[in-house]
PDB file of C-alpha atoms in Angstrom:
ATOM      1  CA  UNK A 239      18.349 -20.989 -15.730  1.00 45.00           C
ATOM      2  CA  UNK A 240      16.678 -17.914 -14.348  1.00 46.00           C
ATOM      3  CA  UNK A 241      16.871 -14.685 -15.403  1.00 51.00           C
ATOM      4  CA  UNK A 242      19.361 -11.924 -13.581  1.00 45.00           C
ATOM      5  CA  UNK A 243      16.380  -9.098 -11.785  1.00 49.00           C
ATOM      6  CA  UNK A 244      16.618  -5.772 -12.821  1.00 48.00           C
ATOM      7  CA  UNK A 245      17.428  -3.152 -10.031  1.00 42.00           C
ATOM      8  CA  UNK A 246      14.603  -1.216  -9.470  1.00 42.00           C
ATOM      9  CA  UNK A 247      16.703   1.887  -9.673  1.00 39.00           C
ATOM     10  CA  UNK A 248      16.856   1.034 -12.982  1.00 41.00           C
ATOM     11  CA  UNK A 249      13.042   0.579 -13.360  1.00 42.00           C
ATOM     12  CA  UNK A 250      11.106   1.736 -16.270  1.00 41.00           C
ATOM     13  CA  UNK A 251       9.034   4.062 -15.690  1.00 46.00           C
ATOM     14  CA  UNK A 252       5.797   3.945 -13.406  1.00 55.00           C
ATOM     15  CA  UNK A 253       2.659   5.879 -13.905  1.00 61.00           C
ATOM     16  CA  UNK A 254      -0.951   5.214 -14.426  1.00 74.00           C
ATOM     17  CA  UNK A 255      -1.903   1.980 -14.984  1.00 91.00           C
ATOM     18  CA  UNK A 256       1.748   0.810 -16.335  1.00 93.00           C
ATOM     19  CA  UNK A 257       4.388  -0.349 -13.285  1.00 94.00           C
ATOM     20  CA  UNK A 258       7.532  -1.191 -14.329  1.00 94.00           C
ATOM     21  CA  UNK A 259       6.358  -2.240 -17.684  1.00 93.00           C
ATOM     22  CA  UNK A 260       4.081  -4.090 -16.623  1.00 95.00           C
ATOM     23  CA  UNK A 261      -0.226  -3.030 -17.977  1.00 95.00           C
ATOM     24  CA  UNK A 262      -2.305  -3.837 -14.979  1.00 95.00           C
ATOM     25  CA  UNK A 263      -5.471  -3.974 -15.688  1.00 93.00           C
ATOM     26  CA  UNK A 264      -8.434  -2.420 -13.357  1.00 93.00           C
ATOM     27  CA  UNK A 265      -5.420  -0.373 -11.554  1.00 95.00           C
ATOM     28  CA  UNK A 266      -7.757   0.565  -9.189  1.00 94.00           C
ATOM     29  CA  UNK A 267      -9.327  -2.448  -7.477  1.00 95.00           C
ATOM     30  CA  UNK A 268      -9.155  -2.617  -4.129  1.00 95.00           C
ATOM     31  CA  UNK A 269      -7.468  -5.584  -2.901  1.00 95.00           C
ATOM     32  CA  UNK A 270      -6.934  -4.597   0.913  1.00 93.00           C
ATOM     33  CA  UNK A 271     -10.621  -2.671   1.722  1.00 91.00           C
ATOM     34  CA  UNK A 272      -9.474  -1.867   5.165  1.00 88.00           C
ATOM     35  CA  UNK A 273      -6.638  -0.303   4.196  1.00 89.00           C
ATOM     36  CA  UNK A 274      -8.122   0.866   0.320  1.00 92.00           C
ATOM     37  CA  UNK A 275      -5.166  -0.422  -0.820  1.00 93.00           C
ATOM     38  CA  UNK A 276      -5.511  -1.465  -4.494  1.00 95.00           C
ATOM     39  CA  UNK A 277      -3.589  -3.088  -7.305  1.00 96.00           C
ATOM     40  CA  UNK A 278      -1.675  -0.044  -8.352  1.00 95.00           C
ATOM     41  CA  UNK A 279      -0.630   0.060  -4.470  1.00 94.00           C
ATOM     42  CA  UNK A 280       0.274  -3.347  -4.780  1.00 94.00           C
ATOM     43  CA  UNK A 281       2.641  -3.192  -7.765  1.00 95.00           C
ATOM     44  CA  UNK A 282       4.216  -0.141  -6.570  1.00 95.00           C
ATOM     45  CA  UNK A 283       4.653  -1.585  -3.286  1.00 93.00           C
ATOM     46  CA  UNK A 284       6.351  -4.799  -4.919  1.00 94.00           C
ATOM     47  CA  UNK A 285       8.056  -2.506  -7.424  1.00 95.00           C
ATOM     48  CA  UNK A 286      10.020  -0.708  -4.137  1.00 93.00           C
ATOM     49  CA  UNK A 287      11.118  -3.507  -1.858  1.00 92.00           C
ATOM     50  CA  UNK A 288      12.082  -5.412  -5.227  1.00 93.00           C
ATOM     51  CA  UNK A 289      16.136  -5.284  -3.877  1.00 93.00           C
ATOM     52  CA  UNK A 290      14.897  -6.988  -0.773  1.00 89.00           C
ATOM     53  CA  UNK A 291      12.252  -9.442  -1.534  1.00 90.00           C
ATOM     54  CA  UNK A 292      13.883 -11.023  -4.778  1.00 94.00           C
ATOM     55  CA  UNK A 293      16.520 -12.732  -2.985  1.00 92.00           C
ATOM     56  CA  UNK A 294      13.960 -14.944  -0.800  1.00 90.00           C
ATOM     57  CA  UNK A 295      12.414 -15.414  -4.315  1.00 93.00           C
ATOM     58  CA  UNK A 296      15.142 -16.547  -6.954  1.00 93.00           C
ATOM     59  CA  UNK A 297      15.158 -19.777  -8.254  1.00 94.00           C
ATOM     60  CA  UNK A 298      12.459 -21.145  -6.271  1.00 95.00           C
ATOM     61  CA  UNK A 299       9.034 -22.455  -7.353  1.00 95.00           C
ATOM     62  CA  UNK A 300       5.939 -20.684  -5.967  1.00 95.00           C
ATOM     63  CA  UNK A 301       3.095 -21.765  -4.665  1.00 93.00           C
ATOM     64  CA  UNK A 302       0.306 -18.644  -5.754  1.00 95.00           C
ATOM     65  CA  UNK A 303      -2.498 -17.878  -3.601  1.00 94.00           C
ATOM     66  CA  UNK A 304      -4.422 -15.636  -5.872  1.00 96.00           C
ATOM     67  CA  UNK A 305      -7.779 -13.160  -4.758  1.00 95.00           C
ATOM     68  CA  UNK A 306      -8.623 -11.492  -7.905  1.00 94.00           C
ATOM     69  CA  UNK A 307     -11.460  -9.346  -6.392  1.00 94.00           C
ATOM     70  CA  UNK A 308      -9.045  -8.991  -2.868  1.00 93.00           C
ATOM     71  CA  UNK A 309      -8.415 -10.867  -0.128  1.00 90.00           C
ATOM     72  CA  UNK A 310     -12.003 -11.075   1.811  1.00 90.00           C
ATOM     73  CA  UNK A 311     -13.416 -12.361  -1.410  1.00 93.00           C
ATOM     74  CA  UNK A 312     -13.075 -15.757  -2.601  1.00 94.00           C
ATOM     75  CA  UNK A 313      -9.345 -17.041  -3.175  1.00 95.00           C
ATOM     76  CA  UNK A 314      -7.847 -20.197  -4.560  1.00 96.00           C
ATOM     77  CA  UNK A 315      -4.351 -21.688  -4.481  1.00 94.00           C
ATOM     78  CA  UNK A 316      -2.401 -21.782  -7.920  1.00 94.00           C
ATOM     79  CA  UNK A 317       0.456 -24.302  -8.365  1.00 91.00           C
ATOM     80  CA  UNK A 318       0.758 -24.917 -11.884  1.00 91.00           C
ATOM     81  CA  UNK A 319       1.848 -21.852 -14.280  1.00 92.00           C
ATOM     82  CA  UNK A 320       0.360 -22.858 -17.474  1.00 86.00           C
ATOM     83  CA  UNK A 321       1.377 -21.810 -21.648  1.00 81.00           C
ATOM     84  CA  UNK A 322      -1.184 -18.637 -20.889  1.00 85.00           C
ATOM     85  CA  UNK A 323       1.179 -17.431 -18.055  1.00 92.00           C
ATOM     86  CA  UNK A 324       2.753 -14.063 -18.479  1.00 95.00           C
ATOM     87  CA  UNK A 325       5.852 -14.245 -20.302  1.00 95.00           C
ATOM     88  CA  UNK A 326       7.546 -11.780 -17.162  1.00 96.00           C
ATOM     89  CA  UNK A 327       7.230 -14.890 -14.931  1.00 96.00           C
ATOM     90  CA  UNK A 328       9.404 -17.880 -15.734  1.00 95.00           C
ATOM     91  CA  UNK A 329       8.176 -21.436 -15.467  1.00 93.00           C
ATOM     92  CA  UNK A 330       9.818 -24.025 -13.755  1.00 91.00           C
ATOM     93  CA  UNK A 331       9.566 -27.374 -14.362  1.00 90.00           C
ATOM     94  CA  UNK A 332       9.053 -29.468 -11.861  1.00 89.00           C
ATOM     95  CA  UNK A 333      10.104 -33.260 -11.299  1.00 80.00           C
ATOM     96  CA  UNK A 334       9.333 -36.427  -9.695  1.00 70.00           C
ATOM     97  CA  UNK A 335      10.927 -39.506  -9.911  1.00 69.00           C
ATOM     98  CA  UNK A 336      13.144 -38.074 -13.138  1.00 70.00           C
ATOM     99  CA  UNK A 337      10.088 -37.489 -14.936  1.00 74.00           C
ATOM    100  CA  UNK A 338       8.253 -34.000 -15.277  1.00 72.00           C
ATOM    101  CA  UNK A 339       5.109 -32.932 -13.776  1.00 82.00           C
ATOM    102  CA  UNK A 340       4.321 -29.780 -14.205  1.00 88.00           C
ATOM    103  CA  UNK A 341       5.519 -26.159 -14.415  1.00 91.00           C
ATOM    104  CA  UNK A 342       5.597 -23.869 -11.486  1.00 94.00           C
ATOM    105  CA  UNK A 343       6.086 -20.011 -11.668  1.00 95.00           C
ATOM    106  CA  UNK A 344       8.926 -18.301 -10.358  1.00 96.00           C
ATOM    107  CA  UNK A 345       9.470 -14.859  -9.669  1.00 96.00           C
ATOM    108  CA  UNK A 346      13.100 -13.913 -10.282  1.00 96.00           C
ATOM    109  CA  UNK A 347      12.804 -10.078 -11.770  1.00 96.00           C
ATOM    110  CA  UNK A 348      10.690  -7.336 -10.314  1.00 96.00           C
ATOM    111  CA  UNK A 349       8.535  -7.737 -13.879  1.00 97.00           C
ATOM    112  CA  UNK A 350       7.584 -10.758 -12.450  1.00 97.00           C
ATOM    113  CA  UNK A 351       6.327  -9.307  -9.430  1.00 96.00           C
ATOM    114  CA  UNK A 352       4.523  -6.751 -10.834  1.00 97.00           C
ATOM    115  CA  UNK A 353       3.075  -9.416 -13.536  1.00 97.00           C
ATOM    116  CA  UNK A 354       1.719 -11.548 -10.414  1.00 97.00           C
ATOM    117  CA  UNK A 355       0.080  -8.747  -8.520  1.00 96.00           C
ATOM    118  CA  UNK A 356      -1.512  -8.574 -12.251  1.00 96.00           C
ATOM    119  CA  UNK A 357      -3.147 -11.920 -11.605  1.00 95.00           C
ATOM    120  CA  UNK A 358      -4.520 -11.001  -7.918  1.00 96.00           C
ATOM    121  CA  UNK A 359      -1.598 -12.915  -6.705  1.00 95.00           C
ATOM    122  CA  UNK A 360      -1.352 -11.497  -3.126  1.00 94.00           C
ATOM    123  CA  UNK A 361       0.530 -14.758  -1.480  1.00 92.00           C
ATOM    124  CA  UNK A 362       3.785 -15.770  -2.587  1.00 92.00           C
ATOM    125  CA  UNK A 363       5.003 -19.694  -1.107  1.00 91.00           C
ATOM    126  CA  UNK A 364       8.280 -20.373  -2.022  1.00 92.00           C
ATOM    127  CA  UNK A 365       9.497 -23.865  -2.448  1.00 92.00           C
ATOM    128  CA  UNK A 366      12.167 -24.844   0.202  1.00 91.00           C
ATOM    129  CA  UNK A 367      14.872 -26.342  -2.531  1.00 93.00           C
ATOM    130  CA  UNK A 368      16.096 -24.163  -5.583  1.00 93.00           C
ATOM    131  CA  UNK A 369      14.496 -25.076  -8.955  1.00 92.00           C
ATOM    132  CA  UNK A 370      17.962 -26.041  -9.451  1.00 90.00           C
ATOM    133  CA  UNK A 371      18.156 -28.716  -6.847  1.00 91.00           C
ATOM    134  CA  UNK A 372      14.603 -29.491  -6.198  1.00 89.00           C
ATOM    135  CA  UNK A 373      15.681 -32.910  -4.369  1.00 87.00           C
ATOM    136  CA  UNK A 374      17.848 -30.689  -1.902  1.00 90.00           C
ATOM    137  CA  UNK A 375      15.810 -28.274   0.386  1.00 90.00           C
ATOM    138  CA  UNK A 376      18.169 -25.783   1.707  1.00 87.00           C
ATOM    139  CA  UNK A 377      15.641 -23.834   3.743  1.00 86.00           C
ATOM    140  CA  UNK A 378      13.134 -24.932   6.928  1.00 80.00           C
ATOM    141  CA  UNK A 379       9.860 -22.467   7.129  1.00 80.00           C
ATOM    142  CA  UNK A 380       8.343 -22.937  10.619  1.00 80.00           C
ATOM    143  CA  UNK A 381       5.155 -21.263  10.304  1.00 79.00           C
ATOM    144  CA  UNK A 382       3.198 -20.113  13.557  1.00 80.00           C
ATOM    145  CA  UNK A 383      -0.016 -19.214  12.696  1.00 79.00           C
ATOM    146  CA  UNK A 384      -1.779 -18.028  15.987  1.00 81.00           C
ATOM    147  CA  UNK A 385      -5.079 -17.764  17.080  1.00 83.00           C
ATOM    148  CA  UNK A 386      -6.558 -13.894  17.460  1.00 81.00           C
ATOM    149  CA  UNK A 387      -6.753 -14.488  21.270  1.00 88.00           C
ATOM    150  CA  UNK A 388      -3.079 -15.203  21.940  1.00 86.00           C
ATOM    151  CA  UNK A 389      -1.461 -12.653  23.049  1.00 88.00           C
ATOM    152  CA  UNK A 390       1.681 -11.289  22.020  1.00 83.00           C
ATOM    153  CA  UNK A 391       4.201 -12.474  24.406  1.00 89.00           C
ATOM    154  CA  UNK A 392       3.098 -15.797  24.395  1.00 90.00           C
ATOM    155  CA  UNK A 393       3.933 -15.533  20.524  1.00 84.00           C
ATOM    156  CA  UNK A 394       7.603 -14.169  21.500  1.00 85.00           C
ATOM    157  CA  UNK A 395       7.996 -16.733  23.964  1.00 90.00           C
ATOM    158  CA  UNK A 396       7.153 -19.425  21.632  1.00 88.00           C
ATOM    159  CA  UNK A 397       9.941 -17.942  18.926  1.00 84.00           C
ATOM    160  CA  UNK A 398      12.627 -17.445  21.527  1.00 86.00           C
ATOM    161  CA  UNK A 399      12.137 -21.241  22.441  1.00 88.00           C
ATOM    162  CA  UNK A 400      12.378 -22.252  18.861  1.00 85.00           C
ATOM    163  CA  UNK A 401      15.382 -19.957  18.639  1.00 83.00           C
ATOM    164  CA  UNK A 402      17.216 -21.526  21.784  1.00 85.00           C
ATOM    165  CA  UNK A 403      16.457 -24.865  20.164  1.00 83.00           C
ATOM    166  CA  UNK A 404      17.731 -23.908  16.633  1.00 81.00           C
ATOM    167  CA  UNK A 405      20.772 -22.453  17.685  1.00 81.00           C
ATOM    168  CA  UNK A 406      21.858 -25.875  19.682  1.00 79.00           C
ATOM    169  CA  UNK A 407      22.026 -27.477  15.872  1.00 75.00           C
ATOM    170  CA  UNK A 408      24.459 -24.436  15.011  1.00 70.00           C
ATOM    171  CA  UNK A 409      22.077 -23.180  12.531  1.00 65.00           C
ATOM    172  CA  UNK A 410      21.364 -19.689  11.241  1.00 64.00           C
ATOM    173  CA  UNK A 411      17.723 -18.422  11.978  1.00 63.00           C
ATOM    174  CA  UNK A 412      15.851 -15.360  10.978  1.00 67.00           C
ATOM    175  CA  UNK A 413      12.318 -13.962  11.984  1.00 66.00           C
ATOM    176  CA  UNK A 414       9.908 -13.013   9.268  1.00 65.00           C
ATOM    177  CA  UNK A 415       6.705 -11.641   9.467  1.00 59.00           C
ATOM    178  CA  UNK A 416       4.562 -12.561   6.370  1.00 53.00           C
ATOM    179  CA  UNK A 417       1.585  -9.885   7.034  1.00 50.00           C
ATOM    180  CA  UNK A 418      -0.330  -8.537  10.071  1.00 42.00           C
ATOM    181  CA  UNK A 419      -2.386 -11.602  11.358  1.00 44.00           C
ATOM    182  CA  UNK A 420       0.287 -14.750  10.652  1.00 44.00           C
ATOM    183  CA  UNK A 421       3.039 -13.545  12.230  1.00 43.00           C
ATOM    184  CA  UNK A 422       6.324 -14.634  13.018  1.00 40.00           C
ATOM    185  CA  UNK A 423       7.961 -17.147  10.422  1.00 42.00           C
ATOM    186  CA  UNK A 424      11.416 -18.433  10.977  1.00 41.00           C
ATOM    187  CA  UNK A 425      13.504 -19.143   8.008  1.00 45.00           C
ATOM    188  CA  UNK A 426      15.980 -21.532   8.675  1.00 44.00           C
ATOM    189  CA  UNK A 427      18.938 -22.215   5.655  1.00 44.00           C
ATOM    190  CA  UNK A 428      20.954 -25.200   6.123  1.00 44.00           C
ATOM    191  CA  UNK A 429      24.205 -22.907   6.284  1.00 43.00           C
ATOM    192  CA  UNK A 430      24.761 -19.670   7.907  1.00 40.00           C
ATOM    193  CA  UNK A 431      24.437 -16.480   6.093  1.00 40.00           C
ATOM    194  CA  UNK A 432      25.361 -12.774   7.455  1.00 34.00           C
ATOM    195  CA  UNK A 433      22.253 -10.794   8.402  1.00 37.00           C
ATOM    196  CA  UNK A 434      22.073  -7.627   6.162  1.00 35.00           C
ATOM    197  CA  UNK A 435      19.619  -4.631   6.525  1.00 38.00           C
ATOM    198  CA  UNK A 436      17.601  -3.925   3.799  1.00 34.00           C
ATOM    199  CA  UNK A 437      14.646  -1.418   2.936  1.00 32.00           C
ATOM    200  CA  UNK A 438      12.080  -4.661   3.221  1.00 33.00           C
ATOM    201  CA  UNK A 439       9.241  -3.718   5.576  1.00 38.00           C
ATOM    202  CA  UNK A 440       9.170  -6.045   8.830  1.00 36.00           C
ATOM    203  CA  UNK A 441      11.467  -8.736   6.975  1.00 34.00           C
ATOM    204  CA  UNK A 442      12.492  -9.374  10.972  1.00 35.00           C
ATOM    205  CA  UNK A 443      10.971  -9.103  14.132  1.00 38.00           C
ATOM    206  CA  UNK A 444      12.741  -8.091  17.176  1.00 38.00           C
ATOM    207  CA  UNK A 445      11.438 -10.247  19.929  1.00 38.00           C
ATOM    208  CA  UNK A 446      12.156  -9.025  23.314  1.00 37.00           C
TER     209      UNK A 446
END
């Protein structure tokens, strides 16, 4: 069973090289050089949109892609959370044919999130099924991954089609936008949910 988040509102508080309880270490590497954005940024960042990124989170195994010196230096892919893992993130053990496997993290309170951005985590892959049901996916990710020379409206065009297609099976889709050069992601749960506005930076895209 995961643990209930904590609303950031009720965050502890964040200064120097502590976020939300959380001790980052090196606060200020720079994990976005473009941009200067660092790990401090990062954790902040996380720390703010917690209310509106958790819910896509909860339950759900990650997959960790994790840049500890930022994301134009090398990176590697993390699926197993081992004993060593920060005890913020829970670990979720994962099954196949009734027998266990391994442990996966999960990231169901904003400690979490700040604790992963601790370990260079800058990609977060959630499963499709709950940790709860992991034989029952309850969510389709179609990712479209463009190349640099498509343009734009060939990238809408391809969404609305997937859209129009989607919506003859009756099912509820969303557009999400995962960061600034893979684009549009459509989430797709196997029953529809009411669209709510949150606070979440781009967690849509309005294709017209």
């Amino acid at each position: 069973a995961h643990r209930r988040r904590k609303s950031r509102r009720n965050s502890a508080s964040s200064a120097g090289d502590v976020v939300h309880g959380i001790k980052l270490s090196n606060p200020d590497k720079v994990f976005y050089a473009e941009s200067g954005v660092t790990k401090r940024d990062l954790a902040l960042y996380y720390e703010s949109v917690a209310d509106a990124m958790l819910p896509h989170l909860e339950d759900r195994p990650l997959m960790l892609l994790r840049c500890p010196d930022g994301w134009n230096k090398p990176c590697f892919h993390q699926k197993n959370a081992g004993a060593g893992t920060h005890k913020a993130i829970d670990r979720v053990a994962i099954t196949e044919n009734g027998k266990r496997r391994a442990y996966y993290a999960a990231a169901n309170t904003v400690e979490a999130l700040v604790a992963l951005v601790q370990m260079g985590v800058l990609e977060l892959h959630p499963w499709g099924a709950k940790a709860s049901r992991q034989d029952h996916p309850d969510r389709l990710i179609l990712d479209l991954d463009p190349d640099e020379a498509v343009p734009w409206q060939k990238m809408v065009e391809a969404v609305q089609r997937i859209r129009t297609l989607l919506e003859k099976f009756d099912s509820w889709n969303r557009v999400l936008t995962l960061n600034w050069s893979a684009l549009p992601r459509l989430r797709r749960p196997r029953t529809k949910r009411s669209q709510t506005s949150d606070g979440f930076p781009s967690p849509n895209c309005s294709l017209r």
